[in-house]
Coordinates of C-alpha atoms and ligand atoms in Angstrom, one line a residue:
V1 CA -2.9 12.1 43.3
T2 CA -1.7 14.9 45.2
A3 CA -0.7 17.9 42.7
A4 CA 3.1 16.7 44.7
A5 CA 3.4 13.3 44.2
T6 CA 2.0 14.6 40.8
A7 CA 4.9 16.9 40.1
M8 CA 7.3 14.3 40.8
G9 CA 5.7 12.2 38.5
L10 CA 6.0 15.0 36.0
V11 CA 9.8 14.8 36.2
L12 CA 10.6 11.3 36.7
A13 CA 8.5 10.5 33.8
A14 CA 10.2 13.5 32.0
G15 CA 6.9 14.3 30.1
S16 CA 4.6 10.9 29.9
A17 CA 3.1 11.8 33.2
M18 CA 1.8 8.9 34.9
A19 CA 0.2 10.0 38.4
A20 CA 0.9 7.8 41.4
C21 CA -2.4 6.4 42.9
E22 CA -2.8 6.3 45.4
D23 CA -4.9 3.8 48.1
G24 CA -8.0 3.9 47.3
E25 CA -8.5 4.8 44.1
I26 CA -10.2 3.4 40.8
V27 CA -6.8 2.9 39.2
I28 CA -7.3 2.9 35.1
K29 CA -4.0 2.3 32.7
F30 CA -5.1 4.1 29.8
S31 CA -2.3 2.5 26.4
H32 CA -1.5 3.9 23.6
V33 CA 0.6 3.1 20.6
T34 CA 1.3 7.9 19.6
N35 CA 2.7 10.1 20.8
T36 CA 1.7 12.0 23.6
D37 CA 1.9 16.2 23.2
K38 CA 1.5 16.7 19.0
H39 CA -1.0 14.3 18.2
P40 CA -3.7 13.9 18.3
K41 CA -5.0 10.5 20.5
G42 CA -2.1 11.8 22.8
I43 CA -2.4 15.1 23.7
A44 CA -6.5 13.4 23.5
A45 CA -6.0 11.1 25.9
S46 CA -3.1 13.6 28.1
L47 CA -6.4 16.3 28.3
L48 CA -8.2 12.8 29.6
Q49 CA -5.9 11.8 32.6
E50 CA -5.2 15.5 33.7
R51 CA -8.8 15.7 34.1
V52 CA -9.4 12.5 35.2
N53 CA -7.2 13.0 38.5
D54 CA -7.5 16.3 39.4
E55 CA -11.4 16.0 39.2
M56 CA -12.2 13.1 40.6
N57 CA -9.2 13.0 43.1
G58 CA -8.7 10.4 46.0
T59 CA -11.6 8.8 43.5
A60 CA -10.0 7.6 40.6
C61 CA -6.3 7.6 38.8
M62 CA -5.7 7.4 35.2
E63 CA -2.0 5.9 34.2
V64 CA -1.3 7.0 30.5
Y65 CA 0.8 4.3 28.3
P66 CA 1.9 5.9 26.2
N67 CA 4.5 5.1 23.3
S68 CA 3.6 1.4 22.7
T69 CA 4.8 1.3 26.1
L70 CA 1.6 -1.3 28.2
Y71 CA 0.9 -3.5 24.5
N72 CA 0.6 -2.6 21.2
D73 CA -3.0 -2.8 19.0
D74 CA -2.8 -6.5 18.3
Q75 CA -2.3 -7.4 21.7
V76 CA -4.2 -4.4 24.0
L77 CA -8.0 -5.7 23.3
E78 CA -7.7 -8.9 24.8
A79 CA -5.7 -6.9 28.5
M80 CA -8.3 -5.3 28.8
L81 CA -11.0 -8.2 29.0
Q82 CA -8.5 -9.8 30.5
G83 CA -9.1 -6.5 32.9
D84 CA -5.4 -5.5 32.6
V85 CA -5.9 -2.5 31.1
Q86 CA -9.5 0.1 31.2
M87 CA -9.2 2.1 28.3
A88 CA -7.4 2.7 25.0
A89 CA -8.4 4.4 21.9
P90 CA -7.0 1.7 18.4
S91 CA -7.8 3.1 15.2
L92 CA -11.1 1.4 14.2
S93 CA -9.5 -0.8 11.7
K94 CA -8.2 -2.5 14.5
F95 CA -11.5 -3.8 15.8
E96 CA -11.2 -6.4 13.4
K97 CA -11.5 -9.2 15.1
F98 CA -15.2 -7.9 17.0
T99 CA -16.8 -6.7 14.2
K100 CA -17.3 -6.8 10.4
K101 CA -19.3 -3.1 11.0
F102 CA -16.8 -1.4 10.9
R103 CA -14.9 -2.3 7.5
I104 CA -16.5 0.8 6.6
F105 CA -14.7 3.3 8.0
D106 CA -11.8 1.7 5.9
L107 CA -13.4 1.9 2.9
P108 CA -10.5 3.9 1.2
F109 CA -12.2 7.6 -0.9
M110 CA -15.6 7.1 1.6
F111 CA -15.3 9.9 3.4
K112 CA -14.9 13.2 1.7
N113 CA -13.2 15.6 4.7
M114 CA -13.1 15.3 9.0
D115 CA -17.0 16.8 8.6
A116 CA -18.4 13.9 7.0
V117 CA -16.9 11.7 9.5
E118 CA -17.9 13.9 12.3
A119 CA -21.1 13.6 11.2
F120 CA -21.9 10.6 10.2
Q121 CA -20.2 9.0 13.4
S122 CA -23.1 11.5 15.3
S123 CA -25.7 9.8 13.8
E124 CA -27.7 6.1 14.2
T125 CA -25.6 4.9 12.3
G126 CA -22.7 5.8 14.3
Q127 CA -23.6 5.7 18.0
D128 CA -24.8 2.7 17.3
M129 CA -21.5 0.9 16.4
L130 CA -20.7 2.0 20.5
T131 CA -22.1 -0.5 21.4
S132 CA -22.0 -3.1 18.7
M133 CA -19.9 -5.2 20.8
E134 CA -21.4 -6.0 23.8
R135 CA -21.3 -9.0 23.5
R136 CA -18.1 -9.3 23.1
G137 CA -17.3 -7.1 26.5
L138 CA -16.5 -4.0 24.8
L139 CA -18.3 -0.6 25.3
G140 CA -17.2 2.3 22.3
L141 CA -17.9 5.8 24.8
G142 CA -16.9 7.8 22.0
F143 CA -14.9 8.9 18.5
W144 CA -12.0 10.2 18.3
H145 CA -10.3 12.3 15.3
N146 CA -6.5 11.6 14.0
G147 CA -7.6 12.3 9.6
L148 CA -7.7 10.6 6.2
K149 CA -5.3 8.6 5.4
Q150 CA -2.2 9.6 3.4
F151 CA 0.8 7.6 0.6
S152 CA 4.6 6.8 0.3
A153 CA 7.0 4.8 -0.4
N154 CA 10.5 4.7 -1.3
K155 CA 9.7 6.3 -5.1
P156 CA 7.6 9.0 -6.2
L157 CA 3.7 7.7 -6.4
I158 CA 1.8 9.7 -8.5
L159 CA -0.5 6.8 -10.2
P160 CA -1.8 4.4 -8.9
S161 CA 0.6 2.4 -11.2
D162 CA 4.0 3.8 -9.2
A163 CA 2.8 1.5 -6.3
A164 CA 2.6 -1.4 -9.0
G165 CA 4.3 -4.4 -6.9
L166 CA 5.9 -3.2 -3.8
K167 CA 5.2 -3.6 -0.6
F168 CA 3.6 -1.6 1.3
R169 CA 2.6 -1.6 5.3
V170 CA -1.1 -1.6 6.6
Q171 CA -3.3 -2.0 9.7
P172 CA -4.7 -5.2 10.2
S173 CA -7.7 -5.5 8.9
D174 CA -8.9 -7.4 5.2
V175 CA -9.7 -3.8 3.7
L176 CA -7.8 -2.3 4.1
V177 CA -5.5 -5.8 2.8
A178 CA -8.3 -5.6 -0.3
Q179 CA -7.3 -2.2 -0.8
M180 CA -3.4 -2.6 -2.1
E181 CA -4.8 -5.9 -4.0
A182 CA -7.1 -3.0 -6.1
L183 CA -3.3 -2.0 -6.3
D184 CA -1.4 -4.8 -7.4
A185 CA 0.9 -4.4 -4.2
S186 CA 1.7 -6.2 -1.5
P187 CA -0.1 -6.0 1.8
Q188 CA 1.5 -7.1 5.0
P189 CA -0.5 -6.2 7.7
M190 CA 2.5 -5.7 10.9
A191 CA 2.3 -3.6 14.2
F192 CA 2.8 0.5 14.2
S193 CA 5.8 1.3 16.1
E194 CA 7.9 -2.1 13.8
V195 CA 6.8 0.0 10.7
Y196 CA 9.4 2.5 10.7
G197 CA 12.4 0.1 10.8
A198 CA 10.3 -2.1 8.6
L199 CA 11.1 1.0 6.1
Q200 CA 14.2 1.8 6.9
T201 CA 15.2 -1.9 6.2
G202 CA 13.5 -2.2 3.0
V203 CA 11.4 -5.3 5.3
V204 CA 8.3 -3.2 3.2
D205 CA 8.1 -0.4 0.4
G206 CA 5.8 2.2 1.4
Q207 CA 3.1 2.7 3.8
E208 CA -0.2 3.7 4.3
N209 CA -1.5 6.4 7.4
T210 CA -2.0 10.2 8.6
W211 CA -0.8 13.3 8.8
S212 CA 0.1 13.2 12.8
N213 CA 1.1 9.4 12.6
I214 CA 4.1 10.2 9.6
Y215 CA 5.3 13.0 11.2
G216 CA 5.4 11.2 15.1
Q217 CA 6.9 7.8 13.3
K218 CA 9.7 10.1 11.3
F219 CA 8.0 7.3 8.3
F220 CA 9.2 10.6 5.5
E221 CA 12.5 10.6 7.1
V222 CA 12.9 6.6 5.6
Q223 CA 10.7 7.0 2.6
D224 CA 11.0 9.0 -1.0
G225 CA 7.5 11.0 -0.8
I226 CA 4.6 11.0 1.0
T227 CA 1.3 11.5 -1.8
E228 CA -0.6 13.8 -0.6
T229 CA -4.1 11.2 -1.7
N230 CA -6.6 11.6 1.5
H231 CA -7.4 7.7 0.7
G232 CA -8.4 6.8 3.8
L233 CA -9.6 6.9 7.6
L234 CA -8.2 6.6 10.2
D235 CA -9.7 7.2 13.3
Y236 CA -10.0 5.4 16.7
M237 CA -13.5 3.7 18.7
V238 CA -12.7 4.8 22.5
V239 CA -12.7 1.7 24.5
T240 CA -13.7 0.4 27.7
S241 CA -13.7 -3.2 29.1
V242 CA -18.1 -3.1 29.7
D243 CA -17.5 -5.3 33.2
W244 CA -14.8 -2.9 34.0
W245 CA -17.5 -1.0 33.3
D246 CA -20.5 -2.0 34.8
G247 CA -18.9 -2.4 38.3
L248 CA -17.9 0.8 38.7
P249 CA -19.7 2.9 41.0
E250 CA -22.8 4.8 39.3
D251 CA -21.7 8.4 40.1
V252 CA -18.0 6.5 39.5
R253 CA -19.2 6.1 36.1
A254 CA -21.1 9.5 35.1
Q255 CA -18.5 11.4 36.2
L256 CA -15.7 9.6 33.8
K257 CA -18.6 9.5 30.8
T258 CA -19.1 13.4 31.4
I259 CA -15.4 14.4 31.5
V260 CA -15.0 11.5 28.3
E261 CA -17.1 12.9 26.2
E262 CA -16.5 16.8 26.7
V263 CA -12.5 15.7 26.3
T264 CA -13.7 14.1 23.4
V265 CA -15.4 16.9 21.7
T266 CA -12.7 19.7 23.1
R267 CA -10.1 17.2 21.6
N268 CA -12.1 16.6 17.9
Q269 CA -13.4 20.2 17.1
A270 CA -9.3 21.1 17.7
I271 CA -8.3 18.4 14.5
A272 CA -8.1 20.7 11.3
Q273 CA -5.4 22.1 13.1
V274 CA -3.6 19.3 15.6
D275 CA -4.0 17.9 11.6
A276 CA -2.2 20.7 9.8
D277 CA 0.8 21.5 12.7
N278 CA 1.5 18.5 11.7
R279 CA 1.1 18.3 7.5
Q280 CA 3.3 21.1 8.0
A281 CA 6.5 19.8 10.6
V282 CA 7.3 17.1 8.2
L283 CA 7.7 19.8 5.5
D284 CA 10.3 22.2 8.6
A285 CA 11.6 18.3 8.6
G286 CA 12.8 18.4 5.2
G287 CA 9.9 16.0 4.2
V288 CA 8.8 15.8 0.5
I289 CA 4.8 16.2 0.0
R290 CA 3.5 15.8 -3.6
E291 CA -0.3 16.1 -4.1
L292 CA -1.7 15.2 -7.4
T293 CA -4.4 17.3 -9.7
P294 CA -7.5 15.9 -9.9
E295 CA -6.9 13.4 -13.2
Q296 CA -4.0 12.0 -11.1
R297 CA -6.5 12.0 -8.6
A298 CA -9.1 10.7 -9.7
A299 CA -7.0 7.4 -11.6
W300 CA -6.2 6.5 -7.8
V301 CA -10.1 6.8 -6.9
E302 CA -10.9 4.3 -10.3
A303 CA -8.4 1.7 -9.3
M304 CA -9.5 1.6 -5.1
K305 CA -13.4 1.9 -5.8
P306 CA -14.0 -1.6 -6.9
V307 CA -12.8 -2.8 -2.9
W308 CA -16.0 -1.2 -2.1
I309 CA -18.1 -4.0 -4.0
Q310 CA -16.3 -6.7 -1.6
F311 CA -17.7 -5.1 2.0
E312 CA -20.7 -4.4 0.9
G313 CA -21.5 -7.7 2.9
D314 CA -20.1 -6.3 5.8
V315 CA -20.7 -3.1 6.2
G316 CA -24.3 -2.8 5.3
A317 CA -25.8 -0.8 1.9
E318 CA -27.4 1.7 4.0
A319 CA -24.6 2.1 6.1
I320 CA -22.5 3.3 2.7
D321 CA -25.1 5.3 1.5
A322 CA -26.1 7.3 4.5
A323 CA -22.1 7.8 4.4
Q324 CA -22.5 9.2 0.5
Q325 CA -26.1 10.9 1.8
I326 CA -23.2 12.8 3.8
N327 CA -20.7 13.1 1.3
A328 CA -22.9 15.0 -1.4
Ligands
LMR1 C1 -1.9 2.5 13.3 O1 -1.3 1.5 13.6 O2 -0.6 2.8 12.1 C2 -2.2 3.5 13.6 O3 -3.5 2.4 13.7 C3 -1.6 4.4 15.0 C4 -2.6 5.2 15.8 O4 -2.8 4.8 16.5 O5 -3.0 6.3 15.3

């Protein structure tokens, strides 16, 4: 990519920074579903694109397609196996068809904060997960953080009983379905890009997501308020296809791997600030945030914790123990 082409691409794509690739460059399409400038994943993908196009100019070229413009998360992994896209970072909840091990990340109240998540992902158990789907054609290059999830609905949610009978959008994950059933609510799996409309038209009453997704998709506009439950995790795995990765020239693969790892460290270190900025942005835009007393929060823990037992067989008791030791 020449500097002029990059500048023109920037202007044309009005901030989505689509780079024009030149003949002979290895094209790396990165597809994702969020915004590019305020969202932890969007910022990380943009930085990755910038570094690849700068440092690997003439060899490789990355094109980032944000905001579900190329694929949504239900399609992207199949598209990757077909060779139509080379990188993505779907949430860990979206690997259900490929592994049951990731279910640990969806279990409610499994990690007390993002430091615990970082420690678990860096442990041997966590790192082994990156290569756990190789036989299915997918390779993890790293974990990218987003944050802990909050509940929102079209009425105040203070106690778990407030969620009973309501319809909640969930990501397509059996654990999240079970979590909502534990609250006597009705889970509705749905693509991310459809959630705002579904909340607005009343197809669903509520949802669970992180501050950056609640702000980025403006869910707060069409909800009564957001309850700060921090009840679950939403994180990502940067994923590529084993076939494509193995087919890269060795020096190209090594350079790309280093860049991905450095971007991962840099952006994961910034996660607390990005999360806090998005929470504040919800307030600044007029969104209502409700905090829980310790007793109220304990009631949510009690209602949802039985879900662990349901999925212990899938994720392994050792993995749960390892995560809990980190929390201690
Ligand atoms: C969701 O579907 O709610 C999230 O996985 C979207 C995302 O990528 O953060």
